[in-house]
XYZ file of C-alpha atoms in Angstrom:
704
model
C 64.308 -9.656 38.620
C 60.643 -9.287 37.774
C 57.748 -7.299 39.112
C 54.845 -9.698 39.619
C 51.902 -7.423 40.450
C 48.895 -7.919 42.634
C 45.558 -8.221 40.865
C 43.098 -5.832 42.470
C 42.961 -2.079 42.875
C 46.726 -1.877 42.459
C 48.027 -3.464 39.277
C 51.432 -2.091 38.286
C 52.938 -3.389 35.092
C 55.335 -6.315 35.040
C 58.966 -5.213 34.826
C 62.314 -6.936 34.496
C 65.569 -5.396 35.654
C 69.004 -6.945 35.834
C 70.052 -10.130 33.996
C 71.623 -8.041 31.224
C 74.703 -10.232 30.795
C 72.835 -13.497 31.258
C 70.063 -12.753 28.754
C 72.531 -11.338 26.221
C 74.581 -14.548 26.303
C 71.425 -16.636 26.071
C 70.106 -14.751 23.044
C 73.516 -14.932 21.399
C 73.446 -18.732 21.666
C 69.915 -18.798 20.214
C 70.922 -16.808 17.133
C 74.482 -18.047 16.554
C 74.537 -20.315 13.497
C 77.603 -22.111 14.920
C 76.134 -22.870 18.369
C 77.039 -26.252 19.832
C 75.833 -28.130 22.895
C 76.637 -25.879 25.882
C 75.833 -25.448 29.565
C 74.857 -22.284 31.449
C 75.545 -22.554 35.194
C 73.167 -20.149 37.019
C 73.733 -19.871 40.780
C 72.821 -17.666 43.728
C 71.110 -17.490 47.113
C 67.388 -18.008 47.655
C 65.336 -15.032 46.512
C 68.052 -13.787 44.149
C 65.998 -14.403 40.998
C 67.197 -17.712 39.532
C 63.702 -18.911 38.644
C 62.766 -15.501 37.238
C 65.804 -15.585 34.944
C 64.899 -19.065 33.704
C 61.343 -17.905 32.995
C 62.690 -15.020 30.903
C 64.936 -17.424 29.017
C 61.944 -19.688 28.421
C 59.997 -16.802 26.923
C 62.906 -15.739 24.707
C 63.463 -19.282 23.444
C 59.769 -19.781 22.704
C 59.650 -16.487 20.782
C 62.614 -17.687 18.722
C 60.780 -20.912 17.860
C 63.285 -23.087 19.742
C 62.179 -26.390 21.293
C 62.121 -25.533 25.014
C 61.774 -27.995 27.909
C 61.622 -27.301 31.655
C 62.514 -29.672 34.484
C 62.189 -29.167 38.240
C 65.315 -30.551 39.863
C 63.582 -31.208 43.179
C 61.610 -34.051 41.638
C 63.208 -34.984 38.331
C 66.913 -35.365 39.091
C 66.671 -38.177 41.646
C 67.451 -40.862 39.047
C 68.259 -41.074 35.357
C 64.820 -42.630 34.856
C 63.063 -39.683 36.491
C 65.140 -37.281 34.381
C 64.251 -39.009 31.112
C 60.617 -39.483 32.104
C 60.335 -35.773 32.851
C 61.676 -34.922 29.403
C 59.355 -37.442 27.776
C 56.358 -35.931 29.551
C 57.342 -32.400 28.501
C 57.822 -33.471 24.882
C 54.402 -35.075 24.854
C 52.520 -32.289 26.643
C 54.215 -29.292 25.056
C 54.898 -30.586 21.551
C 52.774 -33.693 21.070
C 55.843 -35.900 20.539
C 54.931 -39.522 21.254
C 57.421 -42.347 21.793
C 56.937 -45.301 19.482
C 56.249 -48.675 21.169
C 59.472 -50.546 21.794
C 61.709 -47.486 21.358
C 64.003 -47.108 24.408
C 63.329 -43.959 26.387
C 66.928 -42.725 26.148
C 66.943 -43.147 22.359
C 63.633 -41.299 22.064
C 64.785 -38.301 24.135
C 68.181 -38.040 22.416
C 66.519 -38.312 19.017
C 64.083 -35.484 19.781
C 66.797 -33.188 21.151
C 69.083 -33.728 18.182
C 66.397 -33.126 15.545
C 66.482 -29.353 16.071
C 68.093 -26.675 18.203
C 66.815 -27.187 21.758
C 66.950 -25.523 25.173
C 66.618 -27.523 28.397
C 66.114 -25.445 31.572
C 66.548 -27.188 34.938
C 65.554 -25.283 38.079
C 66.573 -26.379 41.612
C 69.641 -28.338 40.491
C 70.995 -29.138 43.948
C 70.164 -32.835 43.401
C 72.131 -33.005 40.171
C 74.959 -34.862 41.882
C 72.808 -37.977 42.123
C 72.951 -38.507 38.348
C 75.920 -36.391 37.295
C 78.055 -39.449 36.524
C 75.369 -40.785 34.196
C 74.871 -37.350 32.625
C 78.560 -36.822 31.895
C 79.330 -40.341 30.734
C 76.120 -41.537 29.068
C 73.696 -38.734 28.254
C 75.665 -35.625 27.294
C 78.120 -37.459 24.990
C 75.171 -38.483 22.813
C 74.399 -34.778 22.327
C 77.960 -33.525 21.812
C 77.389 -32.969 18.096
C 73.922 -31.478 18.492
C 72.688 -27.958 19.292
C 71.344 -28.198 22.835
C 71.693 -25.585 25.556
C 71.376 -26.772 29.172
C 70.560 -23.998 31.663
C 71.075 -25.313 35.196
C 70.049 -23.201 38.198
C 71.046 -23.980 41.800
C 72.225 -22.213 44.918
C 75.793 -23.491 44.843
C 76.330 -23.923 41.104
C 77.666 -26.950 39.270
C 80.271 -29.006 41.180
C 83.912 -28.287 40.432
C 84.344 -31.514 38.461
C 82.048 -30.129 35.778
C 84.192 -27.042 35.309
C 87.458 -29.022 35.360
C 86.232 -31.701 32.948
C 88.522 -31.716 29.897
C 85.543 -32.432 27.651
C 82.757 -30.348 29.175
C 84.606 -27.605 31.078
C 85.082 -25.366 28.031
C 81.382 -25.683 27.176
C 80.236 -24.151 30.488
C 79.453 -20.483 31.090
C 79.031 -19.579 34.771
C 76.457 -16.971 35.766
C 76.601 -16.416 39.542
C 73.722 -14.039 40.293
C 74.458 -11.229 42.714
C 72.373 -8.660 44.536
C 70.909 -5.946 42.360
C 73.071 -2.870 41.952
C 71.867 0.495 43.206
C 71.186 1.540 39.620
C 69.093 -1.589 38.972
C 67.094 -1.091 42.169
C 66.351 2.525 41.300
C 65.403 1.530 37.754
C 63.048 -1.117 39.103
C 61.404 1.286 41.545
C 61.063 3.931 38.858
C 59.234 1.469 36.610
C 56.960 0.484 39.491
C 55.655 4.063 39.613
C 56.640 4.828 43.200
C 57.265 8.412 44.335
C 60.725 9.767 43.731
C 61.292 10.468 47.410
C 60.953 6.782 48.262
C 63.400 5.310 45.815
C 66.717 6.100 47.469
C 65.487 5.042 50.909
C 64.107 1.756 49.580
C 67.283 1.054 47.636
C 69.338 1.525 50.789
C 67.147 -0.521 53.115
C 66.419 -3.533 50.892
C 70.100 -4.235 50.163
C 69.367 -5.246 46.582
C 67.790 -8.623 47.420
C 65.147 -9.085 44.695
C 62.629 -10.983 46.852
C 62.655 -8.362 49.625
C 62.643 -5.504 47.116
C 59.598 -6.869 45.277
C 57.702 -7.415 48.536
C 58.520 -3.909 49.778
C 57.394 -2.418 46.483
C 54.130 -4.383 46.710
C 53.418 -2.830 50.110
C 54.432 0.739 49.287
C 52.683 0.825 45.941
C 49.528 -0.446 47.631
C 49.769 2.253 50.325
C 50.497 4.971 47.794
C 47.595 4.000 45.538
C 45.017 3.290 48.246
C 43.191 6.414 49.389
C 42.226 4.674 52.629
C 45.851 4.064 53.568
C 46.498 7.663 54.561
C 49.141 10.080 53.393
C 51.941 8.810 55.576
C 53.852 5.946 54.060
C 55.318 4.908 57.382
C 58.585 3.167 58.022
C 60.041 1.241 55.092
C 60.601 -2.354 56.247
C 64.209 -3.466 56.256
C 63.589 -7.184 56.743
C 61.053 -9.844 55.855
C 58.132 -9.819 58.265
C 54.520 -10.896 58.424
C 53.546 -7.215 58.482
C 54.932 -6.836 54.954
C 52.976 -9.866 53.809
C 49.775 -8.682 55.445
C 49.954 -5.289 53.763
C 50.971 -6.688 50.384
C 47.641 -8.474 50.031
C 43.997 -7.747 50.762
C 42.436 -9.354 53.896
C 40.885 -12.125 51.780
C 44.177 -12.826 50.067
C 46.019 -12.795 53.373
C 43.737 -15.537 54.667
C 44.472 -17.510 51.502
C 48.198 -16.934 52.057
C 47.888 -18.220 55.623
C 46.200 -21.368 54.332
C 48.774 -21.760 51.551
C 51.555 -21.615 54.156
C 50.175 -24.883 55.591
C 50.558 -26.728 52.269
C 53.539 -27.525 50.029
C 51.487 -26.339 47.016
C 47.789 -25.960 46.260
C 45.464 -25.338 43.356
C 42.252 -23.334 43.728
C 40.092 -26.321 44.677
C 42.576 -27.485 47.322
C 42.813 -24.036 48.881
C 39.028 -23.793 49.062
C 38.856 -26.987 51.115
C 40.529 -25.014 53.934
C 39.000 -21.561 53.375
C 36.031 -20.120 55.308
C 34.717 -18.490 52.133
C 35.626 -19.899 48.699
C 38.400 -18.108 46.846
C 37.073 -17.138 43.419
C 39.062 -17.480 40.204
C 39.983 -13.786 40.271
C 41.271 -14.091 43.822
C 43.323 -17.168 42.961
C 44.786 -15.311 39.994
C 45.616 -12.336 42.222
C 47.246 -14.651 44.751
C 49.436 -16.146 42.039
C 50.541 -12.676 40.958
C 52.044 -11.730 44.320
C 55.801 -11.401 44.147
C 56.476 -14.147 46.721
C 54.061 -16.732 45.254
C 55.167 -19.053 42.467
C 53.044 -21.076 40.065
C 53.940 -24.761 39.706
C 52.410 -27.819 38.071
C 50.816 -28.664 41.451
C 49.390 -25.183 41.999
C 50.680 -22.148 43.890
C 53.563 -22.406 46.322
C 55.249 -20.012 48.741
C 58.923 -19.306 49.238
C 59.821 -21.418 52.298
C 60.945 -18.354 54.291
C 57.622 -16.636 53.631
C 55.648 -19.764 54.534
C 57.385 -19.989 57.911
C 56.663 -16.347 58.700
C 52.995 -16.762 57.822
C 52.567 -19.882 59.959
C 54.206 -18.180 62.919
C 52.001 -15.113 62.525
C 48.866 -17.262 62.160
C 49.652 -19.230 65.328
C 50.227 -16.044 67.337
C 47.124 -14.234 66.028
C 44.617 -17.048 66.538
C 46.050 -20.170 68.151
C 42.764 -22.105 68.172
C 41.982 -21.414 64.534
C 45.556 -22.265 63.598
C 45.158 -25.671 65.264
C 41.946 -26.323 63.353
C 43.386 -25.279 59.990
C 46.576 -27.236 60.576
C 44.587 -30.385 61.335
C 42.547 -29.886 58.166
C 45.757 -29.453 56.189
C 47.119 -32.624 57.769
C 44.082 -34.659 56.709
C 44.305 -33.311 53.182
C 48.031 -34.083 52.955
C 47.460 -37.561 54.399
C 45.019 -38.252 51.547
C 47.544 -36.983 49.006
C 50.345 -38.995 50.610
C 48.560 -42.323 50.121
C 48.131 -41.628 46.391
C 51.500 -40.013 45.714
C 54.629 -41.499 44.203
C 57.770 -41.928 46.311
C 59.229 -38.530 45.398
C 56.006 -36.709 46.240
C 55.642 -38.680 49.476
C 59.028 -37.448 50.647
C 58.037 -33.854 50.011
C 54.728 -34.259 51.852
C 56.411 -36.020 54.778
C 59.012 -33.267 55.133
C 56.298 -30.625 55.070
C 54.174 -32.378 57.708
C 57.171 -32.782 60.008
C 57.750 -29.040 59.758
C 54.056 -28.306 60.427
C 54.203 -30.307 63.653
C 57.791 -29.624 64.632
C 56.870 -28.393 68.125
C 55.595 -31.904 68.940
C 59.012 -33.417 68.264
C 61.533 -33.688 71.126
C 63.348 -30.523 72.171
C 66.359 -29.932 74.406
C 67.452 -33.534 73.909
C 71.016 -34.755 74.261
C 71.181 -35.906 70.632
C 68.445 -34.102 68.701
C 66.854 -30.733 69.436
C 63.946 -30.116 67.051
C 63.030 -26.707 68.479
C 65.232 -24.764 66.042
C 63.592 -23.890 62.733
C 66.408 -25.069 60.496
C 65.632 -25.904 56.882
C 67.279 -29.187 55.808
C 66.870 -28.207 52.146
C 66.565 -30.664 49.299
C 68.033 -34.076 50.060
C 71.078 -34.921 47.969
C 72.119 -38.594 48.006
C 75.551 -39.763 49.075
C 78.246 -39.400 46.441
C 81.709 -41.020 46.470
C 83.563 -37.743 46.937
C 81.712 -37.264 50.258
C 83.548 -40.171 51.875
C 86.606 -38.233 53.087
C 84.388 -35.600 54.710
C 82.252 -38.258 56.391
C 85.339 -39.984 57.742
C 86.505 -36.683 59.215
C 83.094 -36.080 60.820
C 83.157 -39.561 62.309
C 86.690 -39.248 63.675
C 85.982 -35.833 65.219
C 82.695 -36.966 66.784
C 84.014 -40.073 68.533
C 85.924 -38.325 71.290
C 83.596 -35.604 72.652
C 80.251 -37.259 71.919
C 78.599 -40.634 71.516
C 77.820 -40.413 67.783
C 79.009 -43.915 67.048
C 77.909 -47.532 67.056
C 77.837 -49.574 70.247
C 77.957 -52.785 68.207
C 81.217 -52.049 66.393
C 84.713 -51.673 67.843
C 85.944 -48.094 67.575
C 89.033 -49.110 65.589
C 86.771 -50.508 62.878
C 84.530 -47.459 62.368
C 86.544 -46.181 59.439
C 86.696 -49.542 57.664
C 82.972 -50.077 58.249
C 82.111 -46.714 56.689
C 84.334 -47.555 53.702
C 82.524 -50.852 53.203
C 79.074 -49.307 53.533
C 80.058 -46.761 50.892
C 81.340 -49.585 48.685
C 78.580 -52.175 49.085
C 75.533 -50.230 50.277
C 75.997 -46.523 49.352
C 72.245 -45.963 49.284
C 72.313 -46.756 53.023
C 74.089 -43.450 53.750
C 71.880 -40.458 54.543
C 73.702 -37.098 54.377
C 72.589 -33.644 55.535
C 74.396 -30.786 53.797
C 74.839 -27.037 54.093
C 73.953 -24.641 51.282
C 77.268 -25.291 49.546
C 76.699 -29.060 49.531
C 79.278 -29.845 52.237
C 78.198 -32.628 54.655
C 77.035 -31.497 58.091
C 75.855 -34.868 59.429
C 75.265 -38.433 58.289
C 74.081 -41.855 59.334
C 75.095 -45.065 57.593
C 74.062 -48.695 57.572
C 73.369 -51.741 55.443
C 70.170 -52.516 53.595
C 69.389 -56.039 54.758
C 69.439 -58.765 52.090
C 71.397 -61.870 51.240
C 74.579 -60.034 50.227
C 74.920 -57.830 53.309
C 74.372 -60.213 56.222
C 77.979 -61.386 56.025
C 79.128 -57.753 56.372
C 76.915 -57.348 59.429
C 78.370 -60.520 60.931
C 81.889 -59.233 60.330
C 81.507 -55.813 61.942
C 78.642 -56.320 64.401
C 78.206 -60.037 65.120
C 75.906 -59.314 68.046
C 73.284 -57.969 65.703
C 72.549 -61.374 64.198
C 71.179 -62.504 67.527
C 68.737 -59.628 67.345
C 67.724 -60.662 63.827
C 67.420 -64.358 64.597
C 63.744 -64.529 63.660
C 64.454 -63.093 60.196
C 67.861 -64.458 59.248
C 66.573 -67.269 57.058
C 64.326 -64.946 55.062
C 66.952 -62.221 54.738
C 69.656 -64.632 53.506
C 67.577 -65.476 50.439
C 66.196 -61.977 49.848
C 67.450 -60.396 46.589
C 68.888 -56.889 46.686
C 66.071 -55.320 44.645
C 63.410 -56.439 47.150
C 65.101 -55.150 50.290
C 63.042 -52.765 52.414
C 64.941 -52.636 55.727
C 67.883 -50.416 56.701
C 69.973 -51.243 59.765
C 71.869 -48.135 60.917
C 75.322 -48.762 62.379
C 77.063 -45.369 62.348
C 76.083 -41.741 62.810
C 78.000 -38.492 63.238
C 77.458 -34.742 63.124
C 79.889 -31.857 62.672
C 80.652 -31.305 66.354
C 82.951 -28.376 65.507
C 80.522 -26.378 63.376
C 80.662 -22.675 64.355
C 76.951 -21.952 63.697
C 75.035 -25.110 64.615
C 75.143 -27.177 67.786
C 75.428 -30.973 67.567
C 71.844 -31.374 68.820
C 70.489 -29.126 66.057
C 72.369 -31.099 63.429
C 71.176 -34.322 65.025
C 67.587 -33.151 64.608
C 68.195 -32.253 60.962
C 69.691 -35.683 60.358
C 66.836 -37.499 62.104
C 64.232 -35.521 60.139
C 65.907 -36.361 56.847
C 66.215 -40.039 57.756
C 62.561 -40.184 58.828
C 61.494 -38.665 55.512
C 63.456 -41.329 53.645
C 61.791 -44.106 55.660
C 58.216 -42.874 55.064
C 58.025 -44.346 51.572
C 57.180 -47.840 52.870
C 60.527 -48.756 54.444
C 61.676 -50.081 57.823
C 64.516 -48.664 59.876
C 66.371 -50.520 62.643
C 68.444 -48.824 65.355
C 70.262 -50.713 68.108
C 71.486 -48.984 71.257
C 72.128 -49.307 74.976
C 72.210 -45.521 75.437
C 69.328 -44.413 77.722
C 69.171 -40.997 76.023
C 68.729 -42.597 72.611
C 66.163 -45.015 74.014
C 64.110 -42.066 75.216
C 64.434 -40.314 71.864
C 63.338 -43.402 69.939
C 60.324 -43.867 72.198
C 59.289 -40.241 71.651
C 59.611 -40.698 67.891
C 57.346 -43.738 67.784
C 59.968 -46.500 67.479
C 58.956 -49.933 68.765
C 61.104 -52.113 71.013
C 61.665 -55.421 69.192
C 64.163 -57.381 71.284
C 67.296 -57.067 73.387
C 70.574 -58.753 74.290
C 73.173 -58.164 76.998
C 76.025 -55.974 75.788
C 79.189 -58.111 75.752
C 77.258 -60.709 77.710
C 77.547 -58.964 81.071
C 74.956 -57.211 83.221
C 77.330 -54.341 83.955
C 77.750 -53.379 80.330
C 74.034 -52.755 79.898
C 71.398 -53.967 77.502
C 71.307 -53.531 73.743
C 67.784 -52.923 72.488
C 66.591 -53.266 68.915
C 64.295 -50.375 67.984
C 62.238 -50.336 64.793
C 60.243 -47.775 62.884
C 58.272 -49.743 60.308
C 56.463 -47.860 57.567
C 55.874 -51.065 55.621
C 52.843 -51.866 57.777
C 52.133 -48.461 59.309
C 50.991 -45.424 57.372
C 52.835 -42.160 57.785
C 49.713 -40.266 58.876
C 49.004 -42.772 61.668
C 52.591 -42.390 62.884
C 52.236 -38.590 63.035
C 48.957 -38.919 64.937
C 50.663 -41.169 67.491
C 53.536 -38.690 67.980
C 51.056 -35.863 68.573
C 48.942 -38.016 70.896
C 52.046 -38.814 72.974
C 53.447 -35.306 73.171
C 50.552 -32.917 72.507
C 48.756 -31.011 75.257
C 45.665 -32.506 76.839
C 42.503 -31.572 75.040
C 44.146 -31.161 71.641
C 41.391 -31.861 69.076
C 41.580 -35.268 67.476
C 43.252 -35.602 64.103
C 40.851 -38.409 63.164
C 38.073 -37.088 60.893
C 34.549 -37.963 61.996
C 33.607 -39.361 58.604
C 36.619 -41.670 58.345
C 35.679 -45.189 57.163
C 35.506 -47.864 59.847
C 38.194 -49.836 58.024
C 40.782 -48.929 55.428
C 42.113 -51.294 52.814
C 45.847 -50.689 52.426
C 48.081 -52.351 49.863
C 48.752 -55.336 52.114
C 45.036 -55.962 52.687
C 44.339 -55.523 48.962
C 46.921 -58.218 48.236
C 45.278 -60.610 50.721
C 41.896 -60.017 49.118
C 43.260 -60.756 45.639
C 45.014 -63.908 46.802
C 41.785 -65.217 48.383
C 39.441 -63.821 45.745
C 37.985 -67.203 44.740
C 38.139 -68.849 48.171
C 34.915 -67.578 49.690
C 35.201 -69.121 53.163
C 38.684 -67.706 53.748
C 37.673 -64.346 52.291
C 34.866 -64.130 54.844
C 37.444 -64.435 57.634
C 39.646 -61.517 56.535
C 39.732 -58.859 59.306
C 38.890 -55.990 56.965
C 35.867 -57.855 55.568
C 34.636 -58.752 59.058
C 35.123 -55.183 60.290
C 32.928 -53.909 57.482
C 30.342 -56.606 58.139
C 30.362 -57.779 54.513
C 30.311 -61.153 52.791
C 33.314 -62.344 50.825
C 31.162 -62.639 47.704
C 30.316 -58.916 47.913
C 33.988 -58.030 48.075
C 34.825 -60.406 45.197
C 32.192 -58.857 42.924
C 33.429 -55.379 43.746
C 37.057 -56.303 42.945
C 36.156 -58.061 39.701
C 34.207 -55.040 38.500
C 37.042 -52.748 39.490
C 39.660 -54.724 37.550
C 37.604 -55.244 34.394
C 35.745 -51.959 33.880
C 36.823 -49.875 30.887
C 36.994 -46.706 32.991
C 39.403 -47.406 35.841
C 38.181 -45.665 39.020
C 40.666 -43.024 40.222
C 43.436 -43.426 41.305
C 43.517 -46.903 39.735
C 44.873 -46.781 36.178
C 44.488 -49.143 33.239
C 48.119 -50.182 33.763
C 47.296 -50.978 37.401
C 44.347 -53.075 36.259
C 46.477 -54.998 33.753
C 49.220 -55.726 36.289
C 46.818 -56.899 39.000
C 44.882 -59.122 36.568
C 48.097 -60.682 35.280
C 49.607 -61.289 38.723
C 46.569 -62.330 40.777
C 43.838 -63.465 38.381
C 45.554 -65.073 35.392
C 48.620 -66.386 37.280
C 50.144 -68.085 34.240
C 53.548 -66.387 34.169
C 56.339 -65.791 36.680
C 57.563 -62.348 37.762
C 60.434 -62.235 35.268
C 58.106 -63.083 32.397
C 55.555 -60.521 33.593
C 58.214 -57.833 33.800
C 59.195 -58.604 30.203
C 55.544 -58.519 29.126
C 55.178 -55.025 30.556
C 58.565 -53.869 29.160
C 59.957 -53.208 32.642
C 62.853 -54.385 34.729
C 61.919 -56.731 37.566
C 62.557 -53.938 40.087
C 60.367 -51.461 38.208
C 57.623 -54.068 37.823
C 57.759 -54.790 41.560
C 57.399 -51.080 42.327
C 54.453 -50.728 39.923
C 52.805 -53.771 41.498
C 52.997 -52.254 44.988
C 51.627 -48.961 43.689
C 48.763 -50.755 41.945
C 47.850 -52.506 45.209
C 47.832 -49.174 47.069
C 45.608 -47.613 44.403
C 43.263 -50.589 44.511
C 43.112 -50.367 48.303
C 42.088 -46.704 48.127
C 39.276 -47.456 45.658
C 38.153 -50.462 47.722
C 38.052 -48.393 50.894
C 35.612 -45.978 49.319
C 33.529 -48.653 47.601
C 33.276 -51.068 50.541
C 32.581 -48.319 53.078
C 29.487 -47.467 51.069
C 28.371 -51.115 51.373
C 28.805 -51.362 55.177
C 25.940 -53.166 56.849
């Protein structure tokens, strides 16, 4: 583990203890002339020092002149494309390596890694399972004759199939990190300069957990070195608490920590948007040097346990100020959400749901959001999960109602098999720390190939989709944006969590997945579920009689549609419905009278040269502008050499080609931009959102 000191009156030196075996093996690989492509599997609980070890390895590799790349598994292991794009970005930023036009991304990355001995460090590898098949079958074999070391850090370690692989198993070294030994703790405390009389007591009470040990040392060193702290060192804390955090930092830094706890990550400028007094560069540096603060590409971030403690302390100390700061954080995150990519949007959505968790339903029959459980990083469904999901489903049918009312009970198992076979991305799984499923929901993404499956298992649902059937039957798979959930189950026998707690975890994870511009459909006759859906902002979109009789009840189609509703507006509605009277409004006073979202931007482009129709657009009328004013603004925006942020030159090119030139079809355009049709479609939607943001700012300044 490392000592990361405060920057202020108390600046102990940075120390590393432990990791003897791990660093020795790493340095041996770096210097061994016969090294081949290998994998280091680093694992351990949160706060054990996985990231610190990887940082030390990074430093050692850089000192040895080895090409060294770092990936964050939370964002860059979702797909093979994200993995390769992350490596490409690192090669360009760190080493100036530029891919030649026309060279496939995979060929470029493999070529760079095989040119010299290389080290690839991947932190937060819990999402590795999403691309492990591609890694083992397509990526790693291309490097089998090279000299590349993969260091993969995660809580649970690499899945068993990696270690049992006849080709890769012998290339893996496992490094499960454990608590620090008593000797390592005493060595660490000795290097920190603490009094001899404290060391044994600290070693006993901190149990060797590096995160707690570093925080305790921060506090006690500060007390020992500060003449105003008094001679008595007081009781040594034996657990994480806000008191430790408050004493580990100066009052100014503690306020900054409280603000940081409201954000997923923040740079200096972002923090200062929420601070009473600006945090200077020295203060920001000091904040980043605290043992429980980590530097990332997006700024500083807190360990999630620490962030929760700080928020709780803030709310208890000054409830009114906490409300104000939380609202300010919400507005800032809402701005970031509209400009973020899908991966970043999921992270922001999950953070906002945690910020406002007390406004979500509690003590509900199916989902109790009052418990502060951390769902962790979402890991997509994988084929080996199916047996576990079938067991959860079978166990949940009898004592609870975690099943579909549209499907006959004897067909649940076959339905889940077919969803896994034909629509695996329609399965949302919540896991424990070891990766074992705790809960899931499953359904079909609606497009031409899945309607027949719906008709087979749940024929009644087609009546509820009657207004859309014709469109859905011709919709290609890559353009689908609607998930119809048919099954759900939680581990009703779990010894630690109640079914309602797991239901809340599952609903939170599913909501996060939907926020990236998707629509979710739930169908139920259960009055408890109806109440839950209403509380969560679902809209009632139709109904039919269950089995055609009054006695059986009424099936209602509920929708949550993020295609035409922004995530921030949905959160505001939830708070408005459930918050106490008099809660300050989340709507900023200087918000534009009208916002141009991606859908409105598309309408404007389609009517750009039809002045009369442009004048009639709701957004144009709301702003009190003429269509010609809007047209001139858009033309300037799409032709200027300096694209206004967040619009990019690629966005400009795509929008000009699609909406202004209009001389090629979508397949031809995708080829022109060297993208698949699906990727081109995604870039087009993103370009429209970016254009809408720029238009909102520009047109608001022109309001009459």
